[in-house]
mmCIF file of C-alpha atoms in Angstrom:
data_model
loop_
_atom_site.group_PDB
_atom_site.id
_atom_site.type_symbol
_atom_site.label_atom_id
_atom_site.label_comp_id
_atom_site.label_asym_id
_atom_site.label_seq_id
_atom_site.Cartn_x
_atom_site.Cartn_y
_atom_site.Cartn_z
ATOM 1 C CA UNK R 505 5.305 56.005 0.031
ATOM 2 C CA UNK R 506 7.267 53.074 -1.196
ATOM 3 C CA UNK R 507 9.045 52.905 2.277
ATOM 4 C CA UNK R 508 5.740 52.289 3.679
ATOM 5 C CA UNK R 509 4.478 50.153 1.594
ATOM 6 C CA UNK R 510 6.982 47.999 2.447
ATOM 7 C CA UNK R 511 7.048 48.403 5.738
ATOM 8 C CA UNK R 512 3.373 47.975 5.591
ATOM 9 C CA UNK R 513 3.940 44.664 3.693
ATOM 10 C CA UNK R 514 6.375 43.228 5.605
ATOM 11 C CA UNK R 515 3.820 44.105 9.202
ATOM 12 C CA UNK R 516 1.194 42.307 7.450
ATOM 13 C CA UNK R 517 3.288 39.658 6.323
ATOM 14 C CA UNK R 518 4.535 39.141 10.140
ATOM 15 C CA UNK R 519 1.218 39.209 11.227
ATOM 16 C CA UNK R 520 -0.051 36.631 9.086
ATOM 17 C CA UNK R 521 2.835 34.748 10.025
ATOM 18 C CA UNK R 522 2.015 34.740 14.071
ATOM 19 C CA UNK R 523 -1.595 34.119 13.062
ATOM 20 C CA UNK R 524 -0.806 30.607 11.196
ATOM 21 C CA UNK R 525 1.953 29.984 14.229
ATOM 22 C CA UNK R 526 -0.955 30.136 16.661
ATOM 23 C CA UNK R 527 -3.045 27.374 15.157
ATOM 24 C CA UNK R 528 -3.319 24.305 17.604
ATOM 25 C CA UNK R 529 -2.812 20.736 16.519
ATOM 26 C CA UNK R 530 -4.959 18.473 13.841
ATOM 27 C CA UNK R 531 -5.798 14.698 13.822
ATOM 28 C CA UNK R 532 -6.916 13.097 11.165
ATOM 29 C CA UNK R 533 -8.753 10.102 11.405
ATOM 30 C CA UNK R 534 -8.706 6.968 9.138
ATOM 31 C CA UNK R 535 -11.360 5.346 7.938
ATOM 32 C CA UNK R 536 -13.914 3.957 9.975
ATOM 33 C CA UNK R 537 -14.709 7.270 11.416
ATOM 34 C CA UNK R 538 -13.868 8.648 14.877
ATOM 35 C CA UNK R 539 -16.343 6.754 16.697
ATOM 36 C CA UNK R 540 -15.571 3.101 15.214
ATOM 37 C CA UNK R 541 -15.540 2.437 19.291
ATOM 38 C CA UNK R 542 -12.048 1.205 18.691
ATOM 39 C CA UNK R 543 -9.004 2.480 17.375
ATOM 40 C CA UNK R 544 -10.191 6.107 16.086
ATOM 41 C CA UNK R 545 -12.023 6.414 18.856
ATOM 42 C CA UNK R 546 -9.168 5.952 21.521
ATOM 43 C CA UNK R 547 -7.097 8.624 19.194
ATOM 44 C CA UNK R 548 -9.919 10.777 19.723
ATOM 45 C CA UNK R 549 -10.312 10.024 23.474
ATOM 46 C CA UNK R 550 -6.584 11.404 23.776
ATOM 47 C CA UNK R 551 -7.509 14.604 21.418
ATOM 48 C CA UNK R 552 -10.767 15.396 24.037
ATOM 49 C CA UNK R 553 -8.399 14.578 27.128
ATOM 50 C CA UNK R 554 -5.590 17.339 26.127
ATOM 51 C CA UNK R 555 -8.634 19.995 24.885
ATOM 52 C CA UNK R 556 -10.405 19.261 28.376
ATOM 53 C CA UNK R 557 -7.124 19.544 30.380
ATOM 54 C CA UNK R 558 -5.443 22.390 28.244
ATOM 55 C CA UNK R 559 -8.626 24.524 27.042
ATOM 56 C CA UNK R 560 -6.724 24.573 23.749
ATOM 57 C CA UNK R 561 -8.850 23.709 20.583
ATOM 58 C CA UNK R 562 -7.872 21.154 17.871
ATOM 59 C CA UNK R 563 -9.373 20.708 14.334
ATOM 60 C CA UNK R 564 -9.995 16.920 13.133
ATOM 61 C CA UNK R 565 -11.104 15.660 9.707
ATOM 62 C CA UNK R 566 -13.027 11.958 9.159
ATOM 63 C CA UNK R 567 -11.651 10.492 5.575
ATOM 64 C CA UNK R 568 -13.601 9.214 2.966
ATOM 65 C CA UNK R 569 -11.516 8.286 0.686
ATOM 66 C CA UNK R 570 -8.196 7.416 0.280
ATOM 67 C CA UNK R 571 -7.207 10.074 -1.867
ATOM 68 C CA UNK R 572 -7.855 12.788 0.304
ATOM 69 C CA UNK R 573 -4.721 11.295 3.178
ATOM 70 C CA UNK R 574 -2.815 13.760 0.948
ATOM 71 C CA UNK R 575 -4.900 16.478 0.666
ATOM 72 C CA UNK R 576 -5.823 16.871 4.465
ATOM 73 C CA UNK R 577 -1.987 16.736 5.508
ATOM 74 C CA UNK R 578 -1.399 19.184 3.103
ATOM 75 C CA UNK R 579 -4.215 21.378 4.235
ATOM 76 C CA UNK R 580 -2.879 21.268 7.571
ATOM 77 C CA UNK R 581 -0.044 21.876 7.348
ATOM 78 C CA UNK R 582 -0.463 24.637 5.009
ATOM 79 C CA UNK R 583 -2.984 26.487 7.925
ATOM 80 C CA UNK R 584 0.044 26.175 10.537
ATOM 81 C CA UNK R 585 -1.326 23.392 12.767
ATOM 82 C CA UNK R 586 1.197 21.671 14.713
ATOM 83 C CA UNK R 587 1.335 18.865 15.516
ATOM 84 C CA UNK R 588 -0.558 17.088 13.243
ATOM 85 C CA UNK R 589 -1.420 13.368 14.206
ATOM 86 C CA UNK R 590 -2.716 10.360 12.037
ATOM 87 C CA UNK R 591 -3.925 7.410 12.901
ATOM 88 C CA UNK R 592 -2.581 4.337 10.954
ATOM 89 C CA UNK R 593 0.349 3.130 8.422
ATOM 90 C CA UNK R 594 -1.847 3.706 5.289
ATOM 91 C CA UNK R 595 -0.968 7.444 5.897
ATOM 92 C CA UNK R 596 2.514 6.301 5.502
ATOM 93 C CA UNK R 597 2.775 7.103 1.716
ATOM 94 C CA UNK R 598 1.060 10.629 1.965
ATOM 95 C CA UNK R 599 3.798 11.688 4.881
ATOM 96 C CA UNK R 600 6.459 10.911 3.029
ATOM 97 C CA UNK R 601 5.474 12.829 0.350
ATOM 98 C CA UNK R 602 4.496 15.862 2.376
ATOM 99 C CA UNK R 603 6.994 16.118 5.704
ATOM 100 C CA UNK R 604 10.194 17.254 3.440
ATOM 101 C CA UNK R 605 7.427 20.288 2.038
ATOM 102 C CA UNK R 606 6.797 20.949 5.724
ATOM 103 C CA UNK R 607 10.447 21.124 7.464
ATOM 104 C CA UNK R 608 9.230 23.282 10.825
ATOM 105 C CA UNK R 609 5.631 20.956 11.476
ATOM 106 C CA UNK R 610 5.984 18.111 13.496
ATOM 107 C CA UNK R 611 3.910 15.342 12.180
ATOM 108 C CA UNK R 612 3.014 12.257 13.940
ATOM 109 C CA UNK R 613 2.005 9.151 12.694
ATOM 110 C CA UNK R 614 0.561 5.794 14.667
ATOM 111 C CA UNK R 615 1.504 2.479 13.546
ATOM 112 C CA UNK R 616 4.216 2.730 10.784
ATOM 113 C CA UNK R 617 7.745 4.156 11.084
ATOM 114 C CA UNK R 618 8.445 7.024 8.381
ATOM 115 C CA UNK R 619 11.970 8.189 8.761
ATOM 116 C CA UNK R 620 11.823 11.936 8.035
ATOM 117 C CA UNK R 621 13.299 14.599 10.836
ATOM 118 C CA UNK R 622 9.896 16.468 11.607
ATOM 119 C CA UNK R 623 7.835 13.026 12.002
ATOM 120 C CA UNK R 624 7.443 11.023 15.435
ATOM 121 C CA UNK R 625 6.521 7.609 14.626
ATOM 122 C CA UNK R 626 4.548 5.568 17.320
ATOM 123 C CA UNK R 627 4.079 2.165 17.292
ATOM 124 C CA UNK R 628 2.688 -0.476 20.176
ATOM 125 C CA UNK R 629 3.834 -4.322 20.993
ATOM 126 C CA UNK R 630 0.292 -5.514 20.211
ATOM 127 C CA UNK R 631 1.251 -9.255 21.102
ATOM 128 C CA UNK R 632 2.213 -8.443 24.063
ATOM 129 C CA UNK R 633 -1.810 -7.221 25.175
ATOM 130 C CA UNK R 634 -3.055 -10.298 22.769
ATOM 131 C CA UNK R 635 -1.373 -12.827 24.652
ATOM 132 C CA UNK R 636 -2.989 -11.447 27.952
ATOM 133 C CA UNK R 637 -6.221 -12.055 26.423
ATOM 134 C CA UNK R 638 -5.203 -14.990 24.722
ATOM 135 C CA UNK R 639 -4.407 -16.521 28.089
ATOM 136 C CA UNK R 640 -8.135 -15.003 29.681
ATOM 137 C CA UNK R 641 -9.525 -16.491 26.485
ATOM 138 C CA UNK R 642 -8.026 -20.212 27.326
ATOM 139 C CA UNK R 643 -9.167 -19.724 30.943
ATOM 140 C CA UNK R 644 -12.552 -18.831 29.951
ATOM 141 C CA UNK R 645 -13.311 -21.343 27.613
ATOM 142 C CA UNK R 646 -15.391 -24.288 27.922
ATOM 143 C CA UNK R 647 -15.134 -25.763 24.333
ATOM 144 C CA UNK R 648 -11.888 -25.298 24.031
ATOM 145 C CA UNK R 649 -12.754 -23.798 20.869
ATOM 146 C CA UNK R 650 -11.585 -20.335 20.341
ATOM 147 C CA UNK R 651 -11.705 -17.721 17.509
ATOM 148 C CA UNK R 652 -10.122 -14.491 15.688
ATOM 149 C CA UNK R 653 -11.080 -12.196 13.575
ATOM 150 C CA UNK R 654 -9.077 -9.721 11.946
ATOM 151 C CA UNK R 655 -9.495 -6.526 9.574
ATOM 152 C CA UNK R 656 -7.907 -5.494 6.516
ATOM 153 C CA UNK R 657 -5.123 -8.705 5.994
ATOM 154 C CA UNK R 658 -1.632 -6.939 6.763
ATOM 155 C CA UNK R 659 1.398 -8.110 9.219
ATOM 156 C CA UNK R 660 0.180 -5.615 11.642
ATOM 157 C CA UNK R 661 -3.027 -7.544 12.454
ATOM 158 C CA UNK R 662 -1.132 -11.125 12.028
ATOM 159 C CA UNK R 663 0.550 -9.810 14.821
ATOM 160 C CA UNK R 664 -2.240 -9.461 17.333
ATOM 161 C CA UNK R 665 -3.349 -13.280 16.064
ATOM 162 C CA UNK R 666 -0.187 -14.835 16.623
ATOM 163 C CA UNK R 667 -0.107 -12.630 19.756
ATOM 164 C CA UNK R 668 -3.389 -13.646 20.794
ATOM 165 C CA UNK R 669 -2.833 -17.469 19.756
ATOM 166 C CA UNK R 670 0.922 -18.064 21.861
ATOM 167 C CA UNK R 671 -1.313 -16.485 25.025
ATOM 168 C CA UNK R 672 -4.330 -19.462 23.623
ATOM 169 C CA UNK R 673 -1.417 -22.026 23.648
ATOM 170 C CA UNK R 674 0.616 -21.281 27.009
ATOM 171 C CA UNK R 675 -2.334 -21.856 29.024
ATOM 172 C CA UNK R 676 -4.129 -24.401 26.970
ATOM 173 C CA UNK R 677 -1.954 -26.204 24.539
ATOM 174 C CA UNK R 678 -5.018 -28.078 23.505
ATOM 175 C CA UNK R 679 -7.449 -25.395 22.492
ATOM 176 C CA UNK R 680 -7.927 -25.140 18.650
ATOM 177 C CA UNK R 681 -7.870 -21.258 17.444
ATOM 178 C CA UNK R 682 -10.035 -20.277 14.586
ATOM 179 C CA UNK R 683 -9.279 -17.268 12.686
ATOM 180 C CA UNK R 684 -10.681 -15.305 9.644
ATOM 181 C CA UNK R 685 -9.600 -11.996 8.013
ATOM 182 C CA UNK R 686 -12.105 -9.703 6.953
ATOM 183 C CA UNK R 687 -10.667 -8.301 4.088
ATOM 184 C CA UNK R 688 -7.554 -7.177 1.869
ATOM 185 C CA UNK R 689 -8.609 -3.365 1.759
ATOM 186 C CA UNK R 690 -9.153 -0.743 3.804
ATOM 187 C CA UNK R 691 -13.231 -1.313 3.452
ATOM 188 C CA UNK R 692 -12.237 -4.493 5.673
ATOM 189 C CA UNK R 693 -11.897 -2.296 8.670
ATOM 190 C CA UNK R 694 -15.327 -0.592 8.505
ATOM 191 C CA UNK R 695 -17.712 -3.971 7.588
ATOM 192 C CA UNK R 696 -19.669 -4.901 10.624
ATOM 193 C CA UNK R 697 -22.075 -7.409 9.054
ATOM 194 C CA UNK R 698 -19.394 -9.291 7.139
ATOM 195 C CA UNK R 699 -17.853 -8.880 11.213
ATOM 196 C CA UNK R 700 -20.707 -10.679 12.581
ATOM 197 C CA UNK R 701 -20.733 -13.016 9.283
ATOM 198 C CA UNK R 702 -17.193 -14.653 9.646
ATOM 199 C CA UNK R 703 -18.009 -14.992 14.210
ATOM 200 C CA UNK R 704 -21.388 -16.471 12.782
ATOM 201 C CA UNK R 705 -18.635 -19.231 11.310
ATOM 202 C CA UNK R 706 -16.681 -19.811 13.861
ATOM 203 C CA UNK R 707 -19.469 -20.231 16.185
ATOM 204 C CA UNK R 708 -20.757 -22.588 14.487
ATOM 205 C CA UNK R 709 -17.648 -24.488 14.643
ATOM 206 C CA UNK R 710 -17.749 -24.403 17.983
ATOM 207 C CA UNK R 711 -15.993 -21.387 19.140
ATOM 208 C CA UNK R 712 -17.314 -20.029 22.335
ATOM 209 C CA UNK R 713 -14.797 -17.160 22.923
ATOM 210 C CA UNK R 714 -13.873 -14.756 20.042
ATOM 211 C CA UNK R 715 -11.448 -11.616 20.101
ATOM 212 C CA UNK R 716 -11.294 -9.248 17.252
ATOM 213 C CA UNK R 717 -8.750 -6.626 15.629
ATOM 214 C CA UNK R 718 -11.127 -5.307 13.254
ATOM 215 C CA UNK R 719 -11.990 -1.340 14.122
ATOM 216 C CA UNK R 720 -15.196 -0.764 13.267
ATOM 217 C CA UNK R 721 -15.917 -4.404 11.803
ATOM 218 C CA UNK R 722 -15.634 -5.532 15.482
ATOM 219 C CA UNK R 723 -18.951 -3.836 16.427
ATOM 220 C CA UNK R 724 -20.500 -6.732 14.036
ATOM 221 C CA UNK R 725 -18.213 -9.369 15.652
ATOM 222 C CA UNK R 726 -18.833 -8.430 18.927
ATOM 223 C CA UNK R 727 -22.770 -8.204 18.403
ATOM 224 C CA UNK R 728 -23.409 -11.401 17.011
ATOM 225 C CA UNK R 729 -21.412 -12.907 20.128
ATOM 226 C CA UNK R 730 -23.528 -11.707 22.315
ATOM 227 C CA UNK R 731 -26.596 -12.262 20.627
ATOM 228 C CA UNK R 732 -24.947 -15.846 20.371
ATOM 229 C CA UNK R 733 -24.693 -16.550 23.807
ATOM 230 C CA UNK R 734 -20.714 -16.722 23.685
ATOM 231 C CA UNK R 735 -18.161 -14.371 24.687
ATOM 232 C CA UNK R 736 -16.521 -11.463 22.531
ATOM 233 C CA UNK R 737 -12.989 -9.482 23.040
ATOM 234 C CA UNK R 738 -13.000 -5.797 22.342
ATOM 235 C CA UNK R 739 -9.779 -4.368 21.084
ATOM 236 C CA UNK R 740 -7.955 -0.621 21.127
ATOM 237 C CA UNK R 741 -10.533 0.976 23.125
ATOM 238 C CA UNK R 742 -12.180 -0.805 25.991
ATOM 239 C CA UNK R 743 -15.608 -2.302 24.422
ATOM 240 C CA UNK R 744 -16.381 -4.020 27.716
ATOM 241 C CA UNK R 745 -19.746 -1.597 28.168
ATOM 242 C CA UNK R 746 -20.442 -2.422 24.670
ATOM 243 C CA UNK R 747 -22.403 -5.309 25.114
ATOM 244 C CA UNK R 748 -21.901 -5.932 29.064
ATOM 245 C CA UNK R 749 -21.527 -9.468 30.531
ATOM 246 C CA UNK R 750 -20.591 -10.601 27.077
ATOM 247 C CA UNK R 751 -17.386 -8.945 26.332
ATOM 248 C CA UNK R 752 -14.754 -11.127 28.099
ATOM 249 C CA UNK R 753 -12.555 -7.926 28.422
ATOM 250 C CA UNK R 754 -10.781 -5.467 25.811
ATOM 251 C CA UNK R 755 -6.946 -5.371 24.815
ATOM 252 C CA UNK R 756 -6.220 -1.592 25.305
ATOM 253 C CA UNK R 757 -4.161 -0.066 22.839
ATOM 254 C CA UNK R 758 -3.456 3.504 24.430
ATOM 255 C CA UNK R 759 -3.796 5.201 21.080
ATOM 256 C CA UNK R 760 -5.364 7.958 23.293
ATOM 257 C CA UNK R 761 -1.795 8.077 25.123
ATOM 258 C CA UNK R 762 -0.035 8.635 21.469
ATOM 259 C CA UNK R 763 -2.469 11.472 20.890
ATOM 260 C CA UNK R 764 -2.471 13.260 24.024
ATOM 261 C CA UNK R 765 1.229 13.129 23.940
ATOM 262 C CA UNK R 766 2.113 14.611 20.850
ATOM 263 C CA UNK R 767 -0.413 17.386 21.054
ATOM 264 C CA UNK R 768 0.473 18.298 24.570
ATOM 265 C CA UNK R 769 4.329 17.867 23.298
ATOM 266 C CA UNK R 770 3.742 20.141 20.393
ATOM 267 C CA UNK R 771 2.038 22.766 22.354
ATOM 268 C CA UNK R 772 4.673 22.877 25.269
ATOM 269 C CA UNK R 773 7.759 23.285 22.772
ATOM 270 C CA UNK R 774 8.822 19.728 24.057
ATOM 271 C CA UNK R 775 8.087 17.324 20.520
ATOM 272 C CA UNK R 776 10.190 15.223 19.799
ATOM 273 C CA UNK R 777 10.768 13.227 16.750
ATOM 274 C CA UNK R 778 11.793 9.567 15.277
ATOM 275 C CA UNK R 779 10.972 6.018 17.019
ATOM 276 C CA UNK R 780 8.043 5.579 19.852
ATOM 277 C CA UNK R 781 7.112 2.128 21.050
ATOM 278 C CA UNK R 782 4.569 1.449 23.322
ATOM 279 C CA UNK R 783 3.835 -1.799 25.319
ATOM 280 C CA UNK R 784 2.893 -3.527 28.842
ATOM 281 C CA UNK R 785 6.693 -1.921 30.638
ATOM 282 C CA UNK R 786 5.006 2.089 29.838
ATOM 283 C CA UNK R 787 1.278 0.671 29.920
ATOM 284 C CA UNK R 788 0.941 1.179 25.732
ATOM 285 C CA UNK R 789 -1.211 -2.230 26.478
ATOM 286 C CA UNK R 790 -3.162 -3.874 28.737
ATOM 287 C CA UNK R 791 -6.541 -5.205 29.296
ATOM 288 C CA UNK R 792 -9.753 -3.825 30.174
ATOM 289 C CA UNK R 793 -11.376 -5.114 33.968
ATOM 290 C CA UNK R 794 -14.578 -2.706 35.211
ATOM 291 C CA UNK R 795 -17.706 -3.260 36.003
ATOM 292 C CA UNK R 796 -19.249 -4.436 32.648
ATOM 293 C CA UNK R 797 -16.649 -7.935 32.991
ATOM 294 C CA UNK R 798 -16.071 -8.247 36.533
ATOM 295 C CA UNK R 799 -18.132 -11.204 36.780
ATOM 296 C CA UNK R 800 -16.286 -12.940 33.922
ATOM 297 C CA UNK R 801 -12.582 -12.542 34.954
ATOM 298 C CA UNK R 802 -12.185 -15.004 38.266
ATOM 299 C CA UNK R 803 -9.128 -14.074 40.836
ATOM 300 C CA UNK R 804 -7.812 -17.106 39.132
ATOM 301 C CA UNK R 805 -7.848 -15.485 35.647
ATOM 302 C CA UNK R 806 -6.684 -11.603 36.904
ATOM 303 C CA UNK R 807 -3.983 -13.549 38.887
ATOM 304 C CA UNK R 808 -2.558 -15.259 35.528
ATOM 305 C CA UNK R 809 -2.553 -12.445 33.511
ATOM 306 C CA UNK R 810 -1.118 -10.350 36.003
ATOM 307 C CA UNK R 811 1.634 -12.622 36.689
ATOM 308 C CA UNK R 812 2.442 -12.996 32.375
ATOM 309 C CA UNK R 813 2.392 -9.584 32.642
ATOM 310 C CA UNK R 814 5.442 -9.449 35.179
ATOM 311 C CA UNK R 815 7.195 -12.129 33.387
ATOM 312 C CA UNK R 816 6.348 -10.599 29.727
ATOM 313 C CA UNK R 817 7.756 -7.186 31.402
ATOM 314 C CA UNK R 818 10.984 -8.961 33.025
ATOM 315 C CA UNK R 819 11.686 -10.755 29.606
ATOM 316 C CA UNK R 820 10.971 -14.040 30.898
ATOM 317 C CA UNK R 821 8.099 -14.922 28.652
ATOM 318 C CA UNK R 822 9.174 -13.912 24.753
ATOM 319 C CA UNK R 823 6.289 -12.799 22.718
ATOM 320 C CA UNK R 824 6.818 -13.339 19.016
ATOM 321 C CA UNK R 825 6.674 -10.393 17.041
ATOM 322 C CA UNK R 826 5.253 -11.455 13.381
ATOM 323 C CA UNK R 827 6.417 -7.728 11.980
ATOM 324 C CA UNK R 828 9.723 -8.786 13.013
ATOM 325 C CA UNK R 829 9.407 -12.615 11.758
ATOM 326 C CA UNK R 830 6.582 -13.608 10.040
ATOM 327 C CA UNK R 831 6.915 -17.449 10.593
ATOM 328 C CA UNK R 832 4.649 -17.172 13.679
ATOM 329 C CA UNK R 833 5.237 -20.611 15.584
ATOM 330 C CA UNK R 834 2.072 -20.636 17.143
ATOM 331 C CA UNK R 835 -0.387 -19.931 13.708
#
């Protein structure tokens, strides 16, 4: 009796064991929601593109609060999903707390480096698709009067302003760039109204082109552009059909490209781990030209950008990196 028993134990155990091995991989979202038409958004784009192509189901969870980045990684990872994404750094204190707990799940995380062996950490050369728009922003113009509005007040977003503001500069040097954080929490990213608020401002001023790096706050920026008469800038996810004939184009962040990549990594036994960097040489960024902004983007304009492309890609134009030097020369 006890032989089976144990036997009996250890089949159960084994079984339980290939169960929580079969779960597919987990994304959790940060807040702002998954359809913040921006960055969440584009991570869930990827998630839907690797479920449509693979047929293999993925669970997702929408925070609320902050407390709970802990809790869902845990939860996760407890269940046997693998990978498990998250999109942004503010997760960055939760995986280092729970990746040593977790040795055999692969965790990966977009926009912050966490050095632990199980963790892929993805990050993008923002500037790099900022000063493409920065240089369509210039070009499209007529005030010379130009304007920026961030989210939550970290280097990350300085970096798509001082990005955004060298592209501004290179092809205008006279232009005057206006910008305005939203806020100093993580509320900033999710504030449309205090979005359309702050472009309100800048309008007034005299801005008649305005690119945001806000998440979900950009709905509000982009809105009261258009309802303005003056031209937005989408960001992360292209925004272009947003409002169309008013958004001047969208910088593409291919968060959906992290995504789809670690989940179909994970599933194929190919994940790897440590330092990921996307930019314009392995399309990470790029801007957005369809049929919602072809009227707005001349040859002349596509031409330019295309050819600072080529020169950003062949390192003959140098875009400053404020997470790497925070005296921004341009700002």
């Amino acid at each position: 009796m006890k032989t089976f028993k144990s036997w009996f134990l250890a089949a159960a155990g084994l079984s339980l064991a290939t169960a929580v091995q079969a779960q597919g991989p987990a994304i959790i979202y940060d807040v702002g929601g998954k359809f913040d038409k921006s960055f969440n958004e584009a991570a869930y784009n990827g998630a839907e593109k690797f479920k449509a192509e693979t047929g293999i189901e993925y669970r997702e969870f929408e925070m609320q609060s902050e407390a709970q980045r802990e809790q869902a990684l845990r939860r996760f990872a407890r269940a046997g999903h693998n990978p498990v994404v998250m999109t942004g750094f503010a997760f960055a204190t939760a995986l280092e707390a729970v990746a040593p707990d977790f040795p055999d799940t692969n965790f990966a995380i977009i926009d912050m480096v966490v050095d632990q062996p199980n963790v892929r950490s993805v990050v993008f050369k923002e500037q790099e698709g900022s000063y493409l728009v920065g240089i369509l922003a210039a070009m499209a113009s007529k005030s010379n009067k130009i304007g920026f509005v961030g989210g939550m007040d970290i280097p990350l977003i300085r970096r798509f302003a001082c990005g955004f503001v060298q592209g501004v500069k290179a092809t205008n040097p006279d232009a005057e760039v206006f910008q305005n954080m939203t806020g100093t929490t993580a509320s900033a990213w999710n504030d449309p109204v205090r979005g359309g608020e702050l472009t309100m401002a800048q309008i007034n001023q005299g801005a008649d082109v305005i690119y945001h790096a806000a998440g979900g706050t950009g709905r509000g920026v982009l809105q009261a552009a258009a309802d303005a008469g003056v031209l937005g800038i989408g960001v992360d996810s292209n925004q272009n059909h947003l409002h169309p004939g008013s958004v001047l184009t969208s910088m593409l962040k291919r968060v959906d490209v992290a995504v789809y990549n670690a989940f179909k990594d994970g599933t194929d036994g190919d994940f790897t781990t440590g330092f990921s960097v996307l930019g314009l040489d392995n399309d990470g960024v790029g801007y957005a030209l369809d049929e919602n902004n072809a009227d707005l983007v001349t040859d002349d304009m596509r031409m330019a950008v295309d050819s600072a492309a080529e020169q950003i890609i062949a390192g003959k134009i140098a875009v400053h990196d404020y997470m790497s030097d925070e005296s921004c020369p341009v700002m």
